[in-house]
Amino acid sequence: MQTPAPDGSGHPRRWWILGVLSLALFTTVLNNGLLNVAVPGLVRDLGIDLGRTQWIVDAYALTFAALLLTAGALSDRYGRKRATLLGAALFGGASLLAPAADGPAQLVAARAAMGLGAAFMMPGTLSILNQVFPARERPRAIAVWGSVSALGVAVGPVLGGLLVSHFWWGSVFLVNLAPVLVTLLAGAVLLPESAAPVPRPADPVGALLGAGAMAALVYGVIQASGHGWTARPVVAALALAAGAAAAFVAWERRHPSPVVDFELLRDRNFLGASAGNMLLFLGIAGTLFVLTQRLQLEFGYSALRAGAAVVPLALAVGVGSAFAPAVARRGGPRGGVAGGLALAAGGILCLGQASGSYPPVLLGCVLIGVGGGLALTPATDTVIGLVPAERSGSAAALNDTLQELGNALGVAVVGTALARGYADGTAALPEEAGRSLGGAVEYAGRQGPEAGSAVVAVAEHAFAGAAATALGVAAAVVAAGAVLSWVLLPGAAGRGTAGRRRRVPSVAADD
């Protein structure tokens, strides 16, 4: 099995390898931006409410998060290149199935299959990057990797808007096929294969308990959008999530080779970086879910114009990522992560104050993007520098699991705030008009001009108020991440490259 070059020199083809790894990441990021713009079309064509829309968006992130730990362990065991290419193939196959869905259940299943593919792709990208780059070049490589992720965020809404404007919502899935094909062909030639010298035993019980806890948590939060937080299904789901989480911790503490390395979870640096990442992704995912709908339904933008309107956010991530290594050198991980999160929280608050005018939207997008870019690079560098290279797949998977859990919870929590606020504001309207703003407009079109305009006015006012509240929730979450990162991460005196930071010893027997 091919091994990377020693840490001092790096792999001779490391920058070409970075290109393949970045493209794999681009593929996993691209479709969320595509789908967010297509949400109003999905609501209209499939006749669904906001709760089912949340499931279509969240099926991907939830499956992604639930299986990442298992996928990371399997990639350590059987090979990271093999896992990355298998994941790309699964992702591409599911992208072919999604446009054929004729109902929400089939589309949710296809999105879950895409999440399965992404779960195998993602851990390999960071662990291979960690191995082929020397410590002195790794922050720069991670900044490039993060900038390409931002490019996926930028291209997704615009390309999605273009496709939805000229074709139908299913076209946003077919566009995944081109980057998947390039990833498979280039990856087969360029990626080095690597695996743990002594693979860890499997932990299927731990994997199932962890996945069950996350699924029950997200299910309960989404169900609250239609039933309220005190409804019996919601309380039961949240209780099941708590029980599964407790069983997961108890099982993992006794297992000789747990799927979660508790030494990492006891490390302040890992907790500060990963919690900051998770809450950042939670806030941004929820914000984009609300913003792309708000631009189309409240501001009256077309799908293409709405996609173009959020491009500055993604471009600003690239700017923030470019400056992140310099900021982290001066302020340490604390300054980069906490400062970036605080900037992003301020940007989300700006979006909440926008009312039919684009300049506040532009300012908010730029602040969110720059803040996210400043935070992501030092947080990721901190995480992957804490473990030996042979355990990098599992460490990357744990970090990515928390990020994707943040994505899933972002759509669930912020989307639920939007749905509950809209439902409360339209309680006096007929049920059809209370499902979504688009449904209210269609209902009003069948009424007389006077009655129809009154329905639309109530629905628009309810949606605007609910969107502002939901974005306030997202801003509060990201601000909480800034506080946690400031408390837990070291400042300039404790900074250092990944190679100089204290590595966390593994609790697994193979290490």
Short mmCIF file of C-alpha atoms in Angstrom, two decimals:
data_model
loop_
_atom_site.label_atom_id
_atom_site.label_comp_id
_atom_site.label_asym_id
_atom_site.label_seq_id
_atom_site.Cartn_x
_atom_site.Cartn_y
_atom_site.Cartn_z
CA MET A 1 0.00 0.00 0.00
CA GLN A 2 1.42 3.39 -1.01
CA THR A 3 2.40 5.66 1.86
CA PRO A 4 2.82 9.42 1.84
CA ALA A 5 6.22 11.05 2.10
CA PRO A 6 7.61 11.93 5.52
CA ASP A 7 6.15 14.92 7.31
CA GLY A 8 9.17 17.11 6.61
CA SER A 9 8.91 17.05 2.81
CA GLY A 10 5.35 16.13 1.97
CA HIS A 11 4.05 14.04 -0.90
CA PRO A 12 5.57 15.07 -4.26
CA ARG A 13 2.10 15.33 -5.85
CA ARG A 14 0.45 16.87 -2.81
CA TRP A 15 -0.97 19.95 -4.61
CA TRP A 16 -2.56 17.79 -7.32
CA ILE A 17 -3.91 15.56 -4.56
CA LEU A 18 -5.32 18.63 -2.84
CA GLY A 19 -7.16 19.45 -6.07
CA VAL A 20 -8.89 16.05 -6.05
CA LEU A 21 -9.71 16.27 -2.34
CA SER A 22 -11.11 19.77 -2.79
CA LEU A 23 -13.27 18.62 -5.70
CA ALA A 24 -14.67 15.79 -3.56
CA LEU A 25 -15.52 18.35 -0.87
CA PHE A 26 -16.98 20.68 -3.52
CA THR A 27 -19.27 17.87 -4.63
CA THR A 28 -20.68 17.31 -1.14
CA VAL A 29 -21.24 21.05 -0.57
CA LEU A 30 -22.63 21.98 -3.99
CA ASN A 31 -26.00 20.26 -3.75
CA ASN A 32 -27.17 21.97 -0.58
CA GLY A 33 -26.90 25.35 -2.29
CA LEU A 34 -28.62 23.98 -5.36
CA LEU A 35 -31.49 22.54 -3.33
CA ASN A 36 -32.09 25.60 -1.14
CA VAL A 37 -32.96 27.68 -4.21
CA ALA A 38 -35.25 24.91 -5.49
CA VAL A 39 -37.29 24.73 -2.25
CA PRO A 40 -40.14 27.00 -3.40
CA GLY A 41 -40.48 24.92 -6.57
CA LEU A 42 -40.55 21.72 -4.54
CA VAL A 43 -43.27 23.13 -2.29
CA ARG A 44 -45.33 24.11 -5.33
CA ASP A 45 -44.84 21.00 -7.51
CA LEU A 46 -45.04 18.34 -4.78
CA GLY A 47 -47.68 20.13 -2.67
CA ILE A 48 -45.76 19.86 0.59
CA ASP A 49 -45.53 22.01 3.70
CA LEU A 50 -42.45 23.44 5.44
CA GLY A 51 -42.10 20.41 7.72
CA ARG A 52 -41.70 17.99 4.81
CA THR A 53 -39.40 20.45 3.08
CA GLN A 54 -37.16 20.36 6.16
CA TRP A 55 -36.97 16.57 5.86
CA ILE A 56 -35.97 16.74 2.19
CA VAL A 57 -33.15 19.14 3.06
CA ASP A 58 -32.19 17.41 6.31
CA ALA A 59 -32.22 13.78 5.09
CA TYR A 60 -28.84 14.42 3.49
CA ALA A 61 -27.17 16.12 6.46
CA LEU A 62 -28.66 13.73 9.01
CA THR A 63 -27.52 10.58 7.18
CA PHE A 64 -24.18 12.24 6.56
CA ALA A 65 -23.73 12.98 10.28
CA ALA A 66 -25.09 9.64 11.51
CA LEU A 67 -22.70 7.56 9.39
CA LEU A 68 -19.55 9.67 9.42
CA LEU A 69 -18.01 8.03 12.49
CA THR A 70 -18.54 4.56 11.07
CA ALA A 71 -17.29 5.67 7.66
CA GLY A 72 -14.19 7.21 9.24
CA ALA A 73 -13.38 3.99 11.10
CA LEU A 74 -13.93 1.94 7.95
CA SER A 75 -11.71 4.27 5.93
CA ASP A 76 -8.96 3.84 8.55
CA ARG A 77 -9.41 0.08 8.31
CA TYR A 78 -9.82 -0.55 4.58
CA GLY A 79 -8.17 2.50 3.01
CA ARG A 80 -8.98 6.19 2.71
CA LYS A 81 -8.66 6.34 -1.06
CA ARG A 82 -10.97 3.38 -1.44
CA ALA A 83 -13.55 4.93 0.88
CA THR A 84 -13.41 8.32 -0.88
CA LEU A 85 -13.95 6.81 -4.32
CA LEU A 86 -16.73 4.49 -3.07
CA GLY A 87 -18.46 7.48 -1.53
CA ALA A 88 -18.23 9.45 -4.78
CA ALA A 89 -19.79 6.56 -6.71
CA LEU A 90 -22.66 6.23 -4.21
CA PHE A 91 -23.25 9.98 -4.28
CA GLY A 92 -23.42 10.00 -8.06
CA GLY A 93 -25.79 7.04 -8.21
CA ALA A 94 -28.20 8.64 -5.73
CA SER A 95 -28.06 11.90 -7.71
CA LEU A 96 -29.42 9.97 -10.68
CA LEU A 97 -32.32 8.58 -8.62
CA ALA A 98 -33.44 11.85 -6.99
CA PRO A 99 -34.94 13.51 -10.12
CA ALA A 100 -37.15 10.47 -10.70
CA ALA A 101 -38.92 10.92 -7.34
CA ASP A 102 -42.65 11.59 -7.67
CA GLY A 103 -43.29 12.28 -3.98
CA PRO A 104 -41.55 13.56 -0.86
CA ALA A 105 -40.84 10.09 0.58
CA GLN A 106 -38.87 8.98 -2.48
CA LEU A 107 -36.95 12.24 -2.56
CA VAL A 108 -36.08 11.94 1.13
CA ALA A 109 -34.76 8.41 0.47
CA ALA A 110 -32.62 9.60 -2.44
CA ARG A 111 -31.23 12.44 -0.35
CA ALA A 112 -30.40 9.98 2.43
CA ALA A 113 -28.51 7.82 -0.08
CA MET A 114 -26.55 10.89 -1.15
CA GLY A 115 -25.70 11.46 2.51
CA LEU A 116 -24.37 7.88 2.71
CA GLY A 117 -22.03 8.59 -0.19
CA ALA A 118 -20.90 11.89 1.29
CA ALA A 119 -20.17 10.18 4.64
CA PHE A 120 -17.57 7.99 2.94
CA MET A 121 -16.09 10.83 0.90
CA MET A 122 -15.59 13.41 3.61
CA PRO A 123 -13.32 11.70 6.24
CA GLY A 124 -10.83 10.67 3.56
CA THR A 125 -10.37 14.20 2.28
CA LEU A 126 -9.07 15.60 5.57
CA SER A 127 -7.09 12.53 6.62
CA ILE A 128 -5.31 12.25 3.24
CA LEU A 129 -4.61 16.00 3.33
CA ASN A 130 -3.17 15.58 6.83
CA GLN A 131 -0.80 12.88 5.61
CA VAL A 132 0.47 14.31 2.33
CA PHE A 133 1.22 17.85 3.56
CA PRO A 134 3.97 18.73 6.03
CA ALA A 135 2.94 20.68 9.13
CA ARG A 136 4.31 23.98 7.81
CA GLU A 137 2.12 23.81 4.67
CA ARG A 138 -0.98 22.31 6.24
CA PRO A 139 -2.72 25.59 7.26
CA ARG A 140 -2.31 26.88 3.70
CA ALA A 141 -3.68 23.63 2.28
CA ILE A 142 -6.66 23.72 4.64
CA ALA A 143 -7.31 27.34 3.61
CA VAL A 144 -7.40 26.25 -0.05
CA TRP A 145 -9.62 23.30 0.87
CA GLY A 146 -11.98 25.63 2.75
CA SER A 147 -12.00 28.15 -0.11
CA VAL A 148 -13.08 25.46 -2.56
CA SER A 149 -15.88 24.59 -0.14
CA ALA A 150 -16.87 28.25 -0.28
CA LEU A 151 -16.81 28.06 -4.07
CA GLY A 152 -19.34 25.23 -3.85
CA VAL A 153 -21.54 27.40 -1.65
CA ALA A 154 -21.21 30.24 -4.19
CA VAL A 155 -21.83 28.20 -7.32
CA GLY A 156 -24.71 26.19 -5.84
CA PRO A 157 -27.36 28.92 -5.49
CA VAL A 158 -26.55 30.57 -8.84
CA LEU A 159 -26.43 27.31 -10.75
CA GLY A 160 -29.55 26.11 -8.95
CA GLY A 161 -31.38 29.32 -9.80
CA LEU A 162 -30.33 29.03 -13.44
CA LEU A 163 -31.48 25.42 -13.66
CA VAL A 164 -34.79 25.99 -11.87
CA SER A 165 -35.51 29.01 -14.07
CA HIS A 166 -35.11 26.97 -17.28
CA PHE A 167 -35.89 23.38 -16.29
CA TRP A 168 -37.53 21.69 -13.30
CA TRP A 169 -36.38 21.12 -9.73
CA GLY A 170 -34.94 17.68 -10.52
CA SER A 171 -32.22 19.23 -12.66
CA VAL A 172 -30.40 20.43 -9.53
CA PHE A 173 -29.42 16.84 -8.79
CA LEU A 174 -28.18 15.91 -12.26
CA VAL A 175 -25.55 18.65 -12.16
CA ASN A 176 -23.73 16.65 -9.45
CA LEU A 177 -22.68 14.06 -12.00
CA ALA A 178 -19.89 16.09 -13.64
CA PRO A 179 -17.80 16.73 -10.47
CA VAL A 180 -18.44 13.16 -9.30
CA LEU A 181 -17.08 11.76 -12.57
CA VAL A 182 -13.96 13.94 -12.42
CA THR A 183 -13.39 12.98 -8.78
CA LEU A 184 -13.59 9.29 -9.62
CA LEU A 185 -11.24 9.47 -12.62
CA ALA A 186 -8.66 11.84 -11.12
CA GLY A 187 -8.85 10.22 -7.69
CA ALA A 188 -8.14 6.76 -9.09
CA VAL A 189 -4.90 8.09 -10.61
CA LEU A 190 -3.66 10.65 -8.08
CA LEU A 191 -4.79 9.75 -4.56
CA PRO A 192 -2.37 7.72 -2.43
CA GLU A 193 -3.81 4.82 -0.47
CA SER A 194 -3.30 4.70 3.27
CA ALA A 195 -4.84 2.95 6.25
CA ALA A 196 -4.20 2.41 9.94
CA PRO A 197 -1.30 -0.04 10.50
CA VAL A 198 -3.42 -2.04 12.96
CA PRO A 199 -7.14 -1.50 12.21
CA ARG A 200 -9.55 -1.12 15.09
CA PRO A 201 -12.30 -3.67 15.66
CA ALA A 202 -15.74 -2.68 14.44
CA ASP A 203 -18.28 -1.15 16.84
CA PRO A 204 -21.68 -1.64 15.15
CA VAL A 205 -23.66 -1.23 18.39
CA GLY A 206 -22.05 2.13 19.13
CA ALA A 207 -22.62 3.26 15.55
CA LEU A 208 -26.32 2.34 15.70
CA LEU A 209 -26.86 4.02 19.08
CA GLY A 210 -25.14 7.21 17.94
CA ALA A 211 -27.10 7.31 14.69
CA GLY A 212 -30.35 6.64 16.55
CA ALA A 213 -29.72 9.47 19.00
CA MET A 214 -29.06 11.98 16.21
CA ALA A 215 -32.02 10.83 14.12
CA ALA A 216 -34.44 11.02 17.06
CA LEU A 217 -33.18 14.48 18.02
CA VAL A 218 -33.61 15.94 14.53
CA TYR A 219 -36.97 14.17 14.09
CA GLY A 220 -38.28 15.64 17.33
CA VAL A 221 -37.17 19.18 16.45
CA ILE A 222 -38.71 19.02 12.97
CA GLN A 223 -41.96 17.55 14.29
CA ALA A 224 -42.20 20.52 16.65
CA SER A 225 -42.72 22.75 13.61
CA GLY A 226 -46.14 21.24 13.04
CA HIS A 227 -47.20 20.01 16.50
CA GLY A 228 -45.48 22.27 19.03
CA TRP A 229 -42.80 21.41 21.58
CA THR A 230 -45.18 19.83 24.09
CA ALA A 231 -46.88 17.47 21.65
CA ARG A 232 -46.63 13.77 22.48
CA PRO A 233 -44.64 12.73 19.34
CA VAL A 234 -42.13 15.52 19.95
CA VAL A 235 -41.63 14.72 23.64
CA ALA A 236 -41.33 10.99 22.83
CA ALA A 237 -38.74 11.61 20.12
CA LEU A 238 -36.63 13.87 22.34
CA ALA A 239 -36.85 11.38 25.20
CA LEU A 240 -35.74 8.62 22.82
CA ALA A 241 -32.82 10.80 21.70
CA ALA A 242 -31.75 11.36 25.30
CA GLY A 243 -32.05 7.64 26.10
CA ALA A 244 -30.09 6.59 23.01
CA ALA A 245 -27.39 9.18 23.79
CA ALA A 246 -27.04 7.90 27.36
CA ALA A 247 -26.85 4.30 26.14
CA PHE A 248 -24.27 5.36 23.53
CA VAL A 249 -22.00 6.95 26.15
CA ALA A 250 -22.34 3.96 28.51
CA TRP A 251 -21.57 1.48 25.72
CA GLU A 252 -18.64 3.46 24.34
CA ARG A 253 -17.01 3.77 27.77
CA ARG A 254 -16.96 -0.03 28.12
CA HIS A 255 -16.02 -0.91 24.54
CA PRO A 256 -12.31 -1.76 24.04
CA SER A 257 -12.20 0.17 20.73
CA PRO A 258 -14.96 2.79 20.78
CA VAL A 259 -16.13 4.59 17.66
CA VAL A 260 -15.68 7.87 19.58
CA ASP A 261 -12.29 8.63 21.11
CA PHE A 262 -13.20 10.06 24.52
CA GLU A 263 -9.66 11.37 24.97
CA LEU A 264 -10.48 13.82 22.20
CA LEU A 265 -13.76 14.81 23.82
CA ARG A 266 -11.91 15.57 27.05
CA ASP A 267 -9.47 17.89 25.28
CA ARG A 268 -10.31 21.61 25.57
CA ASN A 269 -8.80 22.40 22.18
CA PHE A 270 -10.90 19.78 20.40
CA LEU A 271 -14.06 20.80 22.22
CA GLY A 272 -13.53 24.49 21.53
CA ALA A 273 -12.75 23.99 17.85
CA SER A 274 -15.42 21.38 17.15
CA ALA A 275 -18.17 23.10 19.13
CA GLY A 276 -17.36 26.34 17.33
CA ASN A 277 -17.51 24.56 13.97
CA MET A 278 -20.78 22.82 14.82
CA LEU A 279 -22.55 25.97 15.96
CA LEU A 280 -21.20 27.93 12.98
CA PHE A 281 -22.57 25.34 10.56
CA LEU A 282 -25.85 25.22 12.49
CA GLY A 283 -26.28 28.97 12.16
CA ILE A 284 -25.27 29.20 8.50
CA ALA A 285 -27.35 26.19 7.39
CA GLY A 286 -30.43 27.57 9.11
CA THR A 287 -29.76 31.06 7.76
CA LEU A 288 -29.46 29.90 4.14
CA PHE A 289 -32.60 27.77 4.49
CA VAL A 290 -34.55 30.87 5.56
CA LEU A 291 -32.80 33.46 3.38
CA THR A 292 -33.22 31.73 0.01
CA GLN A 293 -36.95 31.37 0.65
CA ARG A 294 -37.25 34.90 1.98
CA LEU A 295 -35.60 36.42 -1.09
CA GLN A 296 -38.04 34.65 -3.39
CA LEU A 297 -41.25 34.76 -1.36
CA GLU A 298 -40.90 38.07 0.49
CA PHE A 299 -38.54 40.13 -1.69
CA GLY A 300 -40.05 38.82 -4.95
CA TYR A 301 -36.74 37.65 -6.45
CA SER A 302 -36.62 35.00 -9.15
CA ALA A 303 -34.77 31.76 -8.33
CA LEU A 304 -31.76 32.92 -10.35
CA ARG A 305 -31.66 36.35 -8.72
CA ALA A 306 -32.02 34.80 -5.26
CA GLY A 307 -29.11 32.49 -5.99
CA ALA A 308 -26.96 35.38 -7.18
CA ALA A 309 -27.89 37.41 -4.10
CA VAL A 310 -26.18 34.97 -1.71
CA VAL A 311 -22.99 34.60 -3.79
CA PRO A 312 -21.19 37.33 -1.79
CA LEU A 313 -21.45 35.11 1.30
CA ALA A 314 -19.51 32.32 -0.34
CA LEU A 315 -16.96 34.63 -1.94
CA ALA A 316 -16.41 36.24 1.45
CA VAL A 317 -15.67 32.79 2.93
CA GLY A 318 -12.79 32.57 0.48
CA VAL A 319 -11.51 35.98 1.60
CA GLY A 320 -11.78 34.99 5.25
CA SER A 321 -10.02 31.68 4.61
CA ALA A 322 -7.15 33.46 2.85
CA PHE A 323 -6.53 35.71 5.86
CA ALA A 324 -7.23 33.04 8.48
CA PRO A 325 -3.65 31.71 8.88
CA ALA A 326 -2.29 35.24 9.50
CA VAL A 327 -5.08 36.05 11.98
CA ALA A 328 -4.52 32.75 13.81
CA ARG A 329 -0.77 33.43 14.04
CA ARG A 330 -1.44 36.75 15.75
CA GLY A 331 -4.41 35.81 17.92
CA GLY A 332 -4.06 32.07 18.23
CA PRO A 333 -6.96 29.66 17.64
CA ARG A 334 -9.05 31.65 20.14
CA GLY A 335 -8.74 34.87 18.17
CA GLY A 336 -9.44 33.24 14.81
CA VAL A 337 -12.34 30.99 15.79
CA ALA A 338 -14.10 33.18 18.38
CA GLY A 339 -13.57 36.39 16.40
CA GLY A 340 -14.84 34.80 13.20
CA LEU A 341 -17.93 33.42 14.89
CA ALA A 342 -18.73 36.80 16.46
CA LEU A 343 -18.45 38.43 13.03
CA ALA A 344 -20.75 35.78 11.52
CA ALA A 345 -23.34 36.26 14.28
CA GLY A 346 -23.39 39.98 13.53
CA GLY A 347 -23.95 39.23 9.87
CA ILE A 348 -26.95 37.03 10.60
CA LEU A 349 -28.45 39.81 12.71
CA CYS A 350 -28.07 42.16 9.73
CA LEU A 351 -30.04 39.73 7.58
CA GLY A 352 -32.79 39.65 10.17
CA GLN A 353 -33.15 43.43 9.93
CA ALA A 354 -33.35 43.52 6.11
CA SER A 355 -36.83 44.36 4.87
CA GLY A 356 -37.17 44.30 1.10
CA SER A 357 -33.83 46.06 0.60
CA TYR A 358 -30.71 44.32 -0.69
CA PRO A 359 -27.86 46.39 0.91
CA PRO A 360 -28.47 44.95 4.41
CA VAL A 361 -28.55 41.48 2.83
CA LEU A 362 -25.24 42.16 1.10
CA LEU A 363 -23.63 43.41 4.31
CA GLY A 364 -24.93 40.44 6.27
CA CYS A 365 -23.68 37.93 3.69
CA VAL A 366 -20.21 39.49 3.63
CA LEU A 367 -19.92 39.47 7.43
CA ILE A 368 -21.10 35.86 7.67
CA GLY A 369 -18.72 34.75 4.94
CA VAL A 370 -15.61 36.51 6.23
CA GLY A 371 -16.35 35.37 9.78
CA GLY A 372 -16.92 31.78 8.70
CA GLY A 373 -13.70 31.73 6.70
CA LEU A 374 -11.68 33.17 9.57
CA ALA A 375 -13.06 30.55 11.98
CA LEU A 376 -13.04 27.41 9.86
CA THR A 377 -9.33 27.16 9.02
CA PRO A 378 -7.85 27.44 12.55
CA ALA A 379 -10.62 25.24 13.96
CA THR A 380 -9.97 22.49 11.42
CA ASP A 381 -6.19 22.78 11.77
CA THR A 382 -6.55 22.48 15.55
CA VAL A 383 -8.64 19.31 15.27
CA ILE A 384 -6.51 17.35 12.82
CA GLY A 385 -3.29 18.32 14.61
CA LEU A 386 -4.40 16.63 17.85
CA VAL A 387 -4.06 12.99 16.78
CA PRO A 388 -1.43 10.76 15.18
CA ALA A 389 -1.67 10.43 11.40
CA GLU A 390 -2.90 6.83 11.60
CA ARG A 391 -6.00 7.98 13.47
CA SER A 392 -6.65 11.04 11.31
CA GLY A 393 -9.60 9.42 9.51
CA SER A 394 -11.51 8.86 12.74
CA ALA A 395 -10.63 12.29 14.16
CA ALA A 396 -11.68 13.99 10.94
CA ALA A 397 -14.88 11.95 10.95
CA LEU A 398 -15.72 13.03 14.51
CA ASN A 399 -15.15 16.67 13.59
CA ASP A 400 -17.19 16.30 10.39
CA THR A 401 -19.94 14.51 12.30
CA LEU A 402 -20.35 17.50 14.58
CA GLN A 403 -20.35 19.84 11.57
CA GLU A 404 -23.00 17.83 9.74
CA LEU A 405 -25.03 17.49 12.91
CA GLY A 406 -24.86 21.28 13.01
CA ASN A 407 -26.13 21.40 9.41
CA ALA A 408 -29.03 19.08 10.20
CA LEU A 409 -29.94 20.88 13.42
CA GLY A 410 -29.65 24.24 11.67
CA VAL A 411 -32.39 23.38 9.20
CA ALA A 412 -34.38 21.67 11.97
CA VAL A 413 -34.10 24.34 14.68
CA VAL A 414 -34.13 27.50 12.56
CA GLY A 415 -36.59 25.99 10.09
CA THR A 416 -38.88 25.05 12.97
CA ALA A 417 -38.74 28.60 14.30
CA LEU A 418 -39.76 29.79 10.83
CA ALA A 419 -42.57 27.23 10.48
CA ARG A 420 -43.98 27.79 13.98
CA GLY A 421 -43.86 31.56 13.61
CA TYR A 422 -45.64 31.40 10.25
CA ALA A 423 -48.26 28.96 11.57
CA ASP A 424 -48.98 31.19 14.58
CA GLY A 425 -49.25 34.26 12.38
CA THR A 426 -51.66 32.61 9.96
CA ALA A 427 -53.77 30.71 12.50
CA ALA A 428 -56.88 32.59 11.39
CA LEU A 429 -56.41 31.67 7.70
CA PRO A 430 -57.68 28.44 6.05
CA GLU A 431 -55.38 25.43 6.45
CA GLU A 432 -54.21 25.52 2.83
CA ALA A 433 -53.04 29.12 3.19
CA GLY A 434 -51.31 28.36 6.48
CA ARG A 435 -48.98 25.70 5.07
CA SER A 436 -46.60 28.09 3.34
CA LEU A 437 -46.51 31.57 1.83
CA GLY A 438 -46.61 30.06 -1.64
CA GLY A 439 -49.73 28.11 -0.67
CA ALA A 440 -51.33 31.30 0.62
CA VAL A 441 -50.68 33.05 -2.71
CA GLU A 442 -52.21 30.15 -4.65
CA TYR A 443 -55.23 30.10 -2.34
CA ALA A 444 -55.67 33.86 -2.67
CA GLY A 445 -55.65 33.56 -6.46
CA ARG A 446 -58.84 31.51 -6.31
CA GLN A 447 -60.62 34.11 -4.17
CA GLY A 448 -61.95 37.49 -5.17
CA PRO A 449 -59.46 40.39 -5.46
CA GLU A 450 -60.39 41.93 -2.13
CA ALA A 451 -60.44 38.69 -0.13
CA GLY A 452 -57.32 37.39 -1.87
CA SER A 453 -55.26 40.50 -1.16
CA ALA A 454 -56.24 40.35 2.51
CA VAL A 455 -55.06 36.72 2.76
CA VAL A 456 -51.75 37.52 1.07
CA ALA A 457 -51.17 40.54 3.33
CA VAL A 458 -51.65 38.42 6.47
CA ALA A 459 -49.42 35.64 5.11
CA GLU A 460 -46.63 38.01 4.04
CA HIS A 461 -46.64 39.77 7.40
CA ALA A 462 -46.52 36.42 9.21
CA PHE A 463 -43.68 35.15 7.04
CA ALA A 464 -41.60 38.32 7.50
CA GLY A 465 -41.98 38.19 11.27
CA ALA A 466 -41.24 34.47 11.43
CA ALA A 467 -38.13 34.86 9.24
CA ALA A 468 -36.77 37.65 11.46
CA THR A 469 -37.31 35.51 14.57
CA ALA A 470 -35.70 32.46 12.96
CA LEU A 471 -32.62 34.45 11.94
CA GLY A 472 -32.41 35.80 15.49
CA VAL A 473 -32.26 32.21 16.74
CA ALA A 474 -29.47 31.44 14.25
CA ALA A 475 -27.48 34.51 15.35
CA ALA A 476 -27.81 33.55 19.03
CA VAL A 477 -26.51 30.05 18.34
CA VAL A 478 -23.43 31.32 16.49
CA ALA A 479 -22.77 33.89 19.22
CA ALA A 480 -22.87 31.06 21.78
CA GLY A 481 -20.23 29.27 19.70
CA ALA A 482 -18.03 32.38 19.85
CA VAL A 483 -18.26 32.40 23.66
CA LEU A 484 -17.44 28.69 23.93
CA SER A 485 -14.46 29.00 21.59
CA TRP A 486 -13.14 32.01 23.50
CA VAL A 487 -13.33 30.11 26.79
CA LEU A 488 -11.90 26.79 25.59
CA LEU A 489 -9.30 27.60 22.93
CA PRO A 490 -5.78 28.95 23.62
CA GLY A 491 -4.82 32.49 22.69
CA ALA A 492 -1.66 33.71 21.01
CA ALA A 493 0.58 32.40 23.81
CA GLY A 494 -0.80 28.89 23.28
CA ARG A 495 -0.79 28.90 19.54
CA GLY A 496 1.31 26.64 17.40
CA THR A 497 1.23 24.58 14.30
CA ALA A 498 -0.40 21.21 14.28
CA GLY A 499 2.99 19.63 14.63
CA ARG A 500 3.79 21.52 17.85
CA ARG A 501 0.45 21.07 19.57
CA ARG A 502 0.05 18.34 22.13
CA ARG A 503 -1.27 15.24 20.42
CA VAL A 504 -4.07 13.42 22.17
CA PRO A 505 -3.18 9.77 22.81
CA SER A 506 -5.73 7.33 21.49
CA VAL A 507 -7.65 5.11 23.86
CA ALA A 508 -7.80 2.40 21.22
CA ALA A 509 -5.57 -0.59 21.60
CA ASP A 510 -4.15 -0.31 18.10
CA ASP A 511 -2.57 3.06 18.84
#
